[in-house]
Amino acid sequence: MDLLPADLRECLRGIPSIGVITGAGVSVESGIRSYRGQGGIYDDPEEGERNAEALSGPILRSDPDRTWRVVAEMARASAGAKPNAGHEALVRLEQGVERFVLLTQNVDGLHAAAGSKNIIDIHGDIRTTRCMSCDALARLTPEMLRELEAAPRCAHCGGVLRPDIILFGEYLPPEKYARIQAEMVEDPPDLVLAAGTTALFPYICHPVIAAAETDHVTVEVNPEPTVLSDVVTWSLRGTAGQLLPAIADAILGVS
Ligand SMILES: [Zn+2]
């Protein structure tokens, strides 16, 4: 069965520049569950809320061990996750078109693991740490991350390390935000595609809205309708692992 409408396939074929926006839905098929909400790793919603609180700027500063215990728990919940067909389709697209940018809200590093290059990981990467004293960046292995019971320390200065992710109540990194504006909003790609995201954050919706307002092609892939469903040219119901390979085939002319 053809997963895409014929007019969409026609429109996508040979499109030269693409911007993709991904969210948690793209990682679900890799076995990564969100840390709260429906289907989250906590059965008890109150526990989920307490852990969301631990992932906030104020708790990081007052009790970094508490933040790190939750980060380690998230790492254990996604242990062994591998990129899926959706991640792999985006790698093929990047290799096959003239211009490609991938804006992701996911902190699991799976797009990079699959081989995507031009990534704006706006919320950071859970495997990277930043020293709160000297600003040095370092990587944690998955094993180190899973086994942490307290905040790790900087190898250079002994300062407390933080996960290099945006916590609740923190600002977006200005240089990544500037890249969204430059690569997706001011000069939108011919196609802007949102996959596996409910797109609640303004900086996630905005590139799609900017592209729609300037008559660029916009497509959404999500199992449920979202705030973007009435904005985009095509809103497709399904998972990223099902639909992104079909979209990549249509663009690249693979029959
Ligand atoms: Zn340091």
PDB file of C-alpha atoms and ligand atoms in Angstrom:
ATOM      1  CA  MET A   1       0.000   0.000   0.000  1.00  0.00           C
ATOM      2  CA  ASP A   2       1.240   3.458  -0.847  1.00  0.00           C
ATOM      3  CA  LEU A   3       1.709   5.384   2.379  1.00  0.00           C
ATOM      4  CA  LEU A   4       1.735   8.812   0.733  1.00  0.00           C
ATOM      5  CA  PRO A   5      -0.954  10.610  -1.298  1.00  0.00           C
ATOM      6  CA  ALA A   6      -0.073  10.762  -5.003  1.00  0.00           C
ATOM      7  CA  ASP A   7      -0.088  14.571  -5.077  1.00  0.00           C
ATOM      8  CA  LEU A   8       2.348  14.689  -2.150  1.00  0.00           C
ATOM      9  CA  ARG A   9       4.697  12.223  -3.859  1.00  0.00           C
ATOM     10  CA  GLU A  10       4.581  14.382  -6.973  1.00  0.00           C
ATOM     11  CA  CYS A  11       5.349  17.525  -4.990  1.00  0.00           C
ATOM     12  CA  LEU A  12       8.250  15.983  -3.044  1.00  0.00           C
ATOM     13  CA  ARG A  13      10.155  14.461  -5.942  1.00  0.00           C
ATOM     14  CA  GLY A  14      13.524  16.162  -6.403  1.00  0.00           C
ATOM     15  CA  ILE A  15      12.895  18.885  -3.839  1.00  0.00           C
ATOM     16  CA  PRO A  16      16.383  20.384  -3.258  1.00  0.00           C
ATOM     17  CA  SER A  17      16.372  21.795   0.266  1.00  0.00           C
ATOM     18  CA  ILE A  18      14.848  20.319   3.404  1.00  0.00           C
ATOM     19  CA  GLY A  19      14.449  21.312   7.031  1.00  0.00           C
ATOM     20  CA  VAL A  20      13.311  18.613   9.459  1.00  0.00           C
ATOM     21  CA  ILE A  21      12.059  19.066  13.013  1.00  0.00           C
ATOM     22  CA  THR A  22      11.928  16.028  15.297  1.00  0.00           C
ATOM     23  CA  GLY A  23      10.654  15.304  18.795  1.00  0.00           C
ATOM     24  CA  ALA A  24      10.249  12.422  21.208  1.00  0.00           C
ATOM     25  CA  GLY A  25       7.988  10.501  18.789  1.00  0.00           C
ATOM     26  CA  VAL A  26      10.964   9.771  16.542  1.00  0.00           C
ATOM     27  CA  SER A  27      12.747   7.944  19.395  1.00  0.00           C
ATOM     28  CA  VAL A  28       9.746   5.887  20.559  1.00  0.00           C
ATOM     29  CA  GLU A  29      10.461   3.184  17.967  1.00  0.00           C
ATOM     30  CA  SER A  30      14.001   2.956  19.369  1.00  0.00           C
ATOM     31  CA  GLY A  31      12.488   2.071  22.743  1.00  0.00           C
ATOM     32  CA  ILE A  32      13.050   5.456  24.398  1.00  0.00           C
ATOM     33  CA  ARG A  33      10.143   6.474  26.546  1.00  0.00           C
ATOM     34  CA  SER A  34       9.559   9.991  27.773  1.00  0.00           C
ATOM     35  CA  TYR A  35      10.351  10.482  31.448  1.00  0.00           C
ATOM     36  CA  ARG A  36       6.847  11.653  32.287  1.00  0.00           C
ATOM     37  CA  GLY A  37       3.356  11.766  30.874  1.00  0.00           C
ATOM     38  CA  GLN A  38       1.408   8.963  29.256  1.00  0.00           C
ATOM     39  CA  GLY A  39       3.633   6.010  28.470  1.00  0.00           C
ATOM     40  CA  GLY A  40       6.400   7.600  30.514  1.00  0.00           C
ATOM     41  CA  ILE A  41       8.900   5.655  32.562  1.00  0.00           C
ATOM     42  CA  TYR A  42       7.048   6.349  35.819  1.00  0.00           C
ATOM     43  CA  ASP A  43       3.776   4.614  36.603  1.00  0.00           C
ATOM     44  CA  ASP A  44       3.024   7.187  39.260  1.00  0.00           C
ATOM     45  CA  PRO A  45       2.379  10.635  37.690  1.00  0.00           C
ATOM     46  CA  GLU A  46       3.389  12.369  40.934  1.00  0.00           C
ATOM     47  CA  GLU A  47       6.760  10.682  40.799  1.00  0.00           C
ATOM     48  CA  GLY A  48       7.052  11.889  37.209  1.00  0.00           C
ATOM     49  CA  GLU A  49       6.368  15.450  38.335  1.00  0.00           C
ATOM     50  CA  ARG A  50       8.942  15.236  41.138  1.00  0.00           C
ATOM     51  CA  ASN A  51      11.512  14.049  38.646  1.00  0.00           C
ATOM     52  CA  ALA A  52      10.610  16.794  36.194  1.00  0.00           C
ATOM     53  CA  GLU A  53      11.263  19.230  39.045  1.00  0.00           C
ATOM     54  CA  ALA A  54      14.676  17.631  39.595  1.00  0.00           C
ATOM     55  CA  LEU A  55      15.454  18.426  35.946  1.00  0.00           C
ATOM     56  CA  SER A  56      15.274  22.170  36.567  1.00  0.00           C
ATOM     57  CA  GLY A  57      17.888  24.895  36.811  1.00  0.00           C
ATOM     58  CA  PRO A  58      17.153  25.762  40.472  1.00  0.00           C
ATOM     59  CA  ILE A  59      17.412  22.110  41.665  1.00  0.00           C
ATOM     60  CA  LEU A  60      20.608  21.607  39.649  1.00  0.00           C
ATOM     61  CA  ARG A  61      22.182  24.535  41.488  1.00  0.00           C
ATOM     62  CA  SER A  62      20.910  23.617  44.970  1.00  0.00           C
ATOM     63  CA  ASP A  63      21.104  19.783  44.776  1.00  0.00           C
ATOM     64  CA  PRO A  64      22.987  18.582  41.659  1.00  0.00           C
ATOM     65  CA  ASP A  65      23.052  14.989  42.951  1.00  0.00           C
ATOM     66  CA  ARG A  66      19.242  14.923  42.728  1.00  0.00           C
ATOM     67  CA  THR A  67      19.307  16.137  39.117  1.00  0.00           C
ATOM     68  CA  TRP A  68      21.938  13.565  38.195  1.00  0.00           C
ATOM     69  CA  ARG A  69      20.024  10.680  39.787  1.00  0.00           C
ATOM     70  CA  VAL A  70      17.125  11.429  37.424  1.00  0.00           C
ATOM     71  CA  VAL A  71      19.455  11.823  34.433  1.00  0.00           C
ATOM     72  CA  ALA A  72      20.988   8.422  35.271  1.00  0.00           C
ATOM     73  CA  GLU A  73      17.500   6.920  35.523  1.00  0.00           C
ATOM     74  CA  MET A  74      16.610   8.319  32.076  1.00  0.00           C
ATOM     75  CA  ALA A  75      19.843   6.819  30.751  1.00  0.00           C
ATOM     76  CA  ARG A  76      18.994   3.408  32.233  1.00  0.00           C
ATOM     77  CA  ALA A  77      15.497   3.575  30.693  1.00  0.00           C
ATOM     78  CA  SER A  78      17.006   4.073  27.226  1.00  0.00           C
ATOM     79  CA  ALA A  79      19.965   1.699  27.616  1.00  0.00           C
ATOM     80  CA  GLY A  80      20.957   0.029  24.366  1.00  0.00           C
ATOM     81  CA  ALA A  81      18.667   2.172  22.188  1.00  0.00           C
ATOM     82  CA  LYS A  82      19.663   2.164  18.519  1.00  0.00           C
ATOM     83  CA  PRO A  83      18.602   4.459  15.661  1.00  0.00           C
ATOM     84  CA  ASN A  84      15.456   3.254  13.848  1.00  0.00           C
ATOM     85  CA  ALA A  85      14.160   3.457  10.273  1.00  0.00           C
ATOM     86  CA  GLY A  86      13.055   7.072  10.829  1.00  0.00           C
ATOM     87  CA  HIS A  87      16.541   8.221  11.875  1.00  0.00           C
ATOM     88  CA  GLU A  88      18.069   6.301   8.975  1.00  0.00           C
ATOM     89  CA  ALA A  89      15.700   7.844   6.416  1.00  0.00           C
ATOM     90  CA  LEU A  90      16.847  11.321   7.492  1.00  0.00           C
ATOM     91  CA  VAL A  91      20.496  10.342   6.951  1.00  0.00           C
ATOM     92  CA  ARG A  92      19.663   9.235   3.383  1.00  0.00           C
ATOM     93  CA  LEU A  93      17.883  12.519   2.779  1.00  0.00           C
ATOM     94  CA  GLU A  94      20.805  14.610   4.016  1.00  0.00           C
ATOM     95  CA  GLN A  95      23.146  12.714   1.706  1.00  0.00           C
ATOM     96  CA  GLY A  96      20.815  13.078  -1.277  1.00  0.00           C
ATOM     97  CA  VAL A  97      19.734  16.740  -1.302  1.00  0.00           C
ATOM     98  CA  GLU A  98      21.551  20.049  -1.768  1.00  0.00           C
ATOM     99  CA  ARG A  99      20.720  21.566   1.587  1.00  0.00           C
ATOM    100  CA  PHE A 100      19.570  19.854   4.784  1.00  0.00           C
ATOM    101  CA  VAL A 101      19.097  20.935   8.379  1.00  0.00           C
ATOM    102  CA  LEU A 102      17.751  18.867  11.276  1.00  0.00           C
ATOM    103  CA  LEU A 103      16.326  20.600  14.337  1.00  0.00           C
ATOM    104  CA  THR A 104      15.764  18.090  17.132  1.00  0.00           C
ATOM    105  CA  GLN A 105      14.365  18.382  20.620  1.00  0.00           C
ATOM    106  CA  ASN A 106      15.716  14.933  21.512  1.00  0.00           C
ATOM    107  CA  VAL A 107      18.696  14.694  23.861  1.00  0.00           C
ATOM    108  CA  ASP A 108      19.373  10.995  23.168  1.00  0.00           C
ATOM    109  CA  GLY A 109      21.998  11.552  20.455  1.00  0.00           C
ATOM    110  CA  LEU A 110      20.354   9.004  18.123  1.00  0.00           C
ATOM    111  CA  HIS A 111      20.338  11.311  15.076  1.00  0.00           C
ATOM    112  CA  ALA A 112      24.116  11.746  15.375  1.00  0.00           C
ATOM    113  CA  ALA A 113      24.528   8.011  16.044  1.00  0.00           C
ATOM    114  CA  ALA A 114      22.617   7.265  12.828  1.00  0.00           C
ATOM    115  CA  GLY A 115      24.919   9.572  10.848  1.00  0.00           C
ATOM    116  CA  SER A 116      23.065  12.874  10.503  1.00  0.00           C
ATOM    117  CA  LYS A 117      25.526  15.789  10.303  1.00  0.00           C
ATOM    118  CA  ASN A 118      23.855  19.195  10.190  1.00  0.00           C
ATOM    119  CA  ILE A 119      21.980  18.899  13.486  1.00  0.00           C
ATOM    120  CA  ILE A 120      20.692  21.651  15.756  1.00  0.00           C
ATOM    121  CA  ASP A 121      20.140  19.768  19.039  1.00  0.00           C
ATOM    122  CA  ILE A 122      18.339  22.681  20.631  1.00  0.00           C
ATOM    123  CA  HIS A 123      17.870  20.934  23.999  1.00  0.00           C
ATOM    124  CA  GLY A 124      21.420  19.533  24.107  1.00  0.00           C
ATOM    125  CA  ASP A 125      22.824  16.025  24.395  1.00  0.00           C
ATOM    126  CA  ILE A 126      22.480  13.920  27.533  1.00  0.00           C
ATOM    127  CA  ARG A 127      25.875  12.259  27.017  1.00  0.00           C
ATOM    128  CA  THR A 128      27.754  15.557  27.175  1.00  0.00           C
ATOM    129  CA  THR A 129      28.654  17.319  30.412  1.00  0.00           C
ATOM    130  CA  ARG A 130      29.721  20.874  31.111  1.00  0.00           C
ATOM    131  CA  CYS A 131      31.725  21.932  34.171  1.00  0.00           C
ATOM    132  CA  MET A 132      29.824  24.475  36.232  1.00  0.00           C
ATOM    133  CA  SER A 133      33.129  26.015  37.381  1.00  0.00           C
ATOM    134  CA  CYS A 134      35.490  26.049  34.366  1.00  0.00           C
ATOM    135  CA  ASP A 135      32.999  25.400  31.510  1.00  0.00           C
ATOM    136  CA  ALA A 136      35.002  22.417  30.148  1.00  0.00           C
ATOM    137  CA  LEU A 137      32.986  19.974  28.040  1.00  0.00           C
ATOM    138  CA  ALA A 138      33.385  16.212  28.464  1.00  0.00           C
ATOM    139  CA  ARG A 139      31.610  13.063  27.304  1.00  0.00           C
ATOM    140  CA  LEU A 140      30.222  10.340  29.553  1.00  0.00           C
ATOM    141  CA  THR A 141      30.069   6.782  28.296  1.00  0.00           C
ATOM    142  CA  PRO A 142      26.619   5.155  28.489  1.00  0.00           C
ATOM    143  CA  GLU A 143      27.980   2.880  31.245  1.00  0.00           C
ATOM    144  CA  MET A 144      29.208   5.836  33.314  1.00  0.00           C
ATOM    145  CA  LEU A 145      25.920   7.632  32.806  1.00  0.00           C
ATOM    146  CA  ARG A 146      23.819   4.674  33.911  1.00  0.00           C
ATOM    147  CA  GLU A 147      25.861   4.001  37.031  1.00  0.00           C
ATOM    148  CA  LEU A 148      25.981   7.546  38.395  1.00  0.00           C
ATOM    149  CA  GLU A 149      24.613   7.966  41.889  1.00  0.00           C
ATOM    150  CA  ALA A 150      25.827  11.510  42.441  1.00  0.00           C
ATOM    151  CA  ALA A 151      26.972  14.486  40.369  1.00  0.00           C
ATOM    152  CA  PRO A 152      30.221  13.694  38.524  1.00  0.00           C
ATOM    153  CA  ARG A 153      33.254  15.968  38.947  1.00  0.00           C
ATOM    154  CA  CYS A 154      35.398  17.809  36.438  1.00  0.00           C
ATOM    155  CA  ALA A 155      38.694  16.105  35.570  1.00  0.00           C
ATOM    156  CA  HIS A 156      40.377  19.530  35.181  1.00  0.00           C
ATOM    157  CA  CYS A 157      39.254  21.532  38.209  1.00  0.00           C
ATOM    158  CA  GLY A 158      37.177  19.209  40.410  1.00  0.00           C
ATOM    159  CA  GLY A 159      34.074  21.363  39.890  1.00  0.00           C
ATOM    160  CA  VAL A 160      30.573  19.900  39.664  1.00  0.00           C
ATOM    161  CA  LEU A 161      29.577  18.789  36.167  1.00  0.00           C
ATOM    162  CA  ARG A 162      26.122  19.416  34.762  1.00  0.00           C
ATOM    163  CA  PRO A 163      24.407  17.524  31.936  1.00  0.00           C
ATOM    164  CA  ASP A 164      24.737  19.665  28.808  1.00  0.00           C
ATOM    165  CA  ILE A 165      20.972  19.759  28.285  1.00  0.00           C
ATOM    166  CA  ILE A 166      18.482  22.580  28.698  1.00  0.00           C
ATOM    167  CA  LEU A 167      16.666  22.105  31.989  1.00  0.00           C
ATOM    168  CA  PHE A 168      13.260  23.492  32.876  1.00  0.00           C
ATOM    169  CA  GLY A 169      13.467  27.212  33.569  1.00  0.00           C
ATOM    170  CA  GLU A 170      16.677  27.667  31.559  1.00  0.00           C
ATOM    171  CA  TYR A 171      17.236  29.719  28.429  1.00  0.00           C
ATOM    172  CA  LEU A 172      17.959  28.249  25.012  1.00  0.00           C
ATOM    173  CA  PRO A 173      21.591  28.520  23.910  1.00  0.00           C
ATOM    174  CA  PRO A 174      21.750  31.726  21.837  1.00  0.00           C
ATOM    175  CA  GLU A 175      24.024  30.295  19.134  1.00  0.00           C
ATOM    176  CA  LYS A 176      21.657  27.363  18.447  1.00  0.00           C
ATOM    177  CA  TYR A 177      18.634  29.643  18.482  1.00  0.00           C
ATOM    178  CA  ALA A 178      20.416  31.892  15.962  1.00  0.00           C
ATOM    179  CA  ARG A 179      20.964  28.867  13.707  1.00  0.00           C
ATOM    180  CA  ILE A 180      17.210  28.090  13.746  1.00  0.00           C
ATOM    181  CA  GLN A 181      16.507  31.647  12.686  1.00  0.00           C
ATOM    182  CA  ALA A 182      19.169  31.697   9.964  1.00  0.00           C
ATOM    183  CA  GLU A 183      18.726  28.188   8.527  1.00  0.00           C
ATOM    184  CA  MET A 184      14.985  27.647   8.940  1.00  0.00           C
ATOM    185  CA  VAL A 185      13.062  30.879   9.490  1.00  0.00           C
ATOM    186  CA  GLU A 186      14.710  33.739   7.571  1.00  0.00           C
ATOM    187  CA  ASP A 187      15.400  31.572   4.524  1.00  0.00           C
ATOM    188  CA  PRO A 188      13.072  28.554   4.831  1.00  0.00           C
ATOM    189  CA  PRO A 189      14.034  25.345   3.012  1.00  0.00           C
ATOM    190  CA  ASP A 190      11.735  24.291   0.135  1.00  0.00           C
ATOM    191  CA  LEU A 191      10.272  21.614   2.406  1.00  0.00           C
ATOM    192  CA  VAL A 192       9.818  21.861   6.168  1.00  0.00           C
ATOM    193  CA  LEU A 193       8.895  18.522   7.736  1.00  0.00           C
ATOM    194  CA  ALA A 194       7.889  18.043  11.391  1.00  0.00           C
ATOM    195  CA  ALA A 195       7.968  14.463  12.715  1.00  0.00           C
ATOM    196  CA  GLY A 196       7.068  12.971  16.076  1.00  0.00           C
ATOM    197  CA  THR A 197       6.513  16.243  17.861  1.00  0.00           C
ATOM    198  CA  THR A 198       3.470  17.928  19.334  1.00  0.00           C
ATOM    199  CA  ALA A 199       5.374  21.170  18.606  1.00  0.00           C
ATOM    200  CA  LEU A 200       4.304  22.989  21.733  1.00  0.00           C
ATOM    201  CA  PHE A 201       7.330  25.263  21.977  1.00  0.00           C
ATOM    202  CA  PRO A 202       7.185  28.483  19.923  1.00  0.00           C
ATOM    203  CA  TYR A 203      10.713  27.959  18.547  1.00  0.00           C
ATOM    204  CA  ILE A 204       9.601  24.527  17.270  1.00  0.00           C
ATOM    205  CA  CYS A 205       6.336  25.725  15.670  1.00  0.00           C
ATOM    206  CA  HIS A 206       7.802  28.883  14.211  1.00  0.00           C
ATOM    207  CA  PRO A 207       9.902  27.410  11.375  1.00  0.00           C
ATOM    208  CA  VAL A 208       6.834  25.456  10.176  1.00  0.00           C
ATOM    209  CA  ILE A 209       4.603  28.520  10.348  1.00  0.00           C
ATOM    210  CA  ALA A 210       7.238  30.696   8.633  1.00  0.00           C
ATOM    211  CA  ALA A 211       7.523  28.171   5.794  1.00  0.00           C
ATOM    212  CA  ALA A 212       3.744  27.821   5.447  1.00  0.00           C
ATOM    213  CA  GLU A 213       3.273  31.601   5.313  1.00  0.00           C
ATOM    214  CA  THR A 214       5.783  31.905   2.479  1.00  0.00           C
ATOM    215  CA  ASP A 215       4.181  29.088   0.455  1.00  0.00           C
ATOM    216  CA  HIS A 216       6.908  26.524   1.032  1.00  0.00           C
ATOM    217  CA  VAL A 217       5.875  22.884   1.287  1.00  0.00           C
ATOM    218  CA  THR A 218       5.113  21.800   4.846  1.00  0.00           C
ATOM    219  CA  VAL A 219       4.459  18.237   6.034  1.00  0.00           C
ATOM    220  CA  GLU A 220       3.682  16.823   9.449  1.00  0.00           C
ATOM    221  CA  VAL A 221       4.134  13.181  10.508  1.00  0.00           C
ATOM    222  CA  ASN A 222       2.571  12.217  13.843  1.00  0.00           C
ATOM    223  CA  PRO A 223       0.250   9.490  15.143  1.00  0.00           C
ATOM    224  CA  GLU A 224      -2.154  12.120  16.528  1.00  0.00           C
ATOM    225  CA  PRO A 225      -3.203  15.571  15.293  1.00  0.00           C
ATOM    226  CA  THR A 226      -1.176  18.482  16.736  1.00  0.00           C
ATOM    227  CA  VAL A 227      -1.291  22.272  16.785  1.00  0.00           C
ATOM    228  CA  LEU A 228       0.478  22.156  13.413  1.00  0.00           C
ATOM    229  CA  SER A 229      -2.058  19.903  11.684  1.00  0.00           C
ATOM    230  CA  ASP A 230      -4.134  22.832  10.381  1.00  0.00           C
ATOM    231  CA  VAL A 231      -1.030  24.827   9.431  1.00  0.00           C
ATOM    232  CA  VAL A 232       0.805  22.350   7.203  1.00  0.00           C
ATOM    233  CA  THR A 233       0.131  21.480   3.557  1.00  0.00           C
ATOM    234  CA  TRP A 234      -0.014  17.753   4.403  1.00  0.00           C
ATOM    235  CA  SER A 235      -0.675  16.308   7.855  1.00  0.00           C
ATOM    236  CA  LEU A 236       0.034  12.563   7.851  1.00  0.00           C
ATOM    237  CA  ARG A 237      -1.072  10.147  10.590  1.00  0.00           C
ATOM    238  CA  GLY A 238       1.523   7.499  11.369  1.00  0.00           C
ATOM    239  CA  THR A 239       4.874   6.922  13.014  1.00  0.00           C
ATOM    240  CA  ALA A 240       8.206   8.351  11.934  1.00  0.00           C
ATOM    241  CA  GLY A 241       9.557   4.839  11.381  1.00  0.00           C
ATOM    242  CA  GLN A 242       6.762   4.112   8.887  1.00  0.00           C
ATOM    243  CA  LEU A 243       6.455   7.426   7.079  1.00  0.00           C
ATOM    244  CA  LEU A 244       9.938   8.975   6.979  1.00  0.00           C
ATOM    245  CA  PRO A 245      11.362   6.160   4.789  1.00  0.00           C
ATOM    246  CA  ALA A 246       8.426   6.631   2.370  1.00  0.00           C
ATOM    247  CA  ILE A 247       9.003  10.399   2.292  1.00  0.00           C
ATOM    248  CA  ALA A 248      12.737   9.944   1.696  1.00  0.00           C
ATOM    249  CA  ASP A 249      11.979   7.517  -1.164  1.00  0.00           C
ATOM    250  CA  ALA A 250       9.553  10.014  -2.739  1.00  0.00           C
ATOM    251  CA  ILE A 251      12.057  12.901  -2.530  1.00  0.00           C
ATOM    252  CA  LEU A 252      14.998  10.861  -3.786  1.00  0.00           C
ATOM    253  CA  GLY A 253      12.985   9.236  -6.552  1.00  0.00           C
ATOM    254  CA  VAL A 254      13.404   5.694  -5.211  1.00  0.00           C
ATOM    255  CA  SER A 255      10.395   3.710  -6.410  1.00  0.00           C
TER     256      SER A 255
HETATM  257 ZN    ZN B   1      36.094  22.250  35.590  1.00  0.00          ZN
END
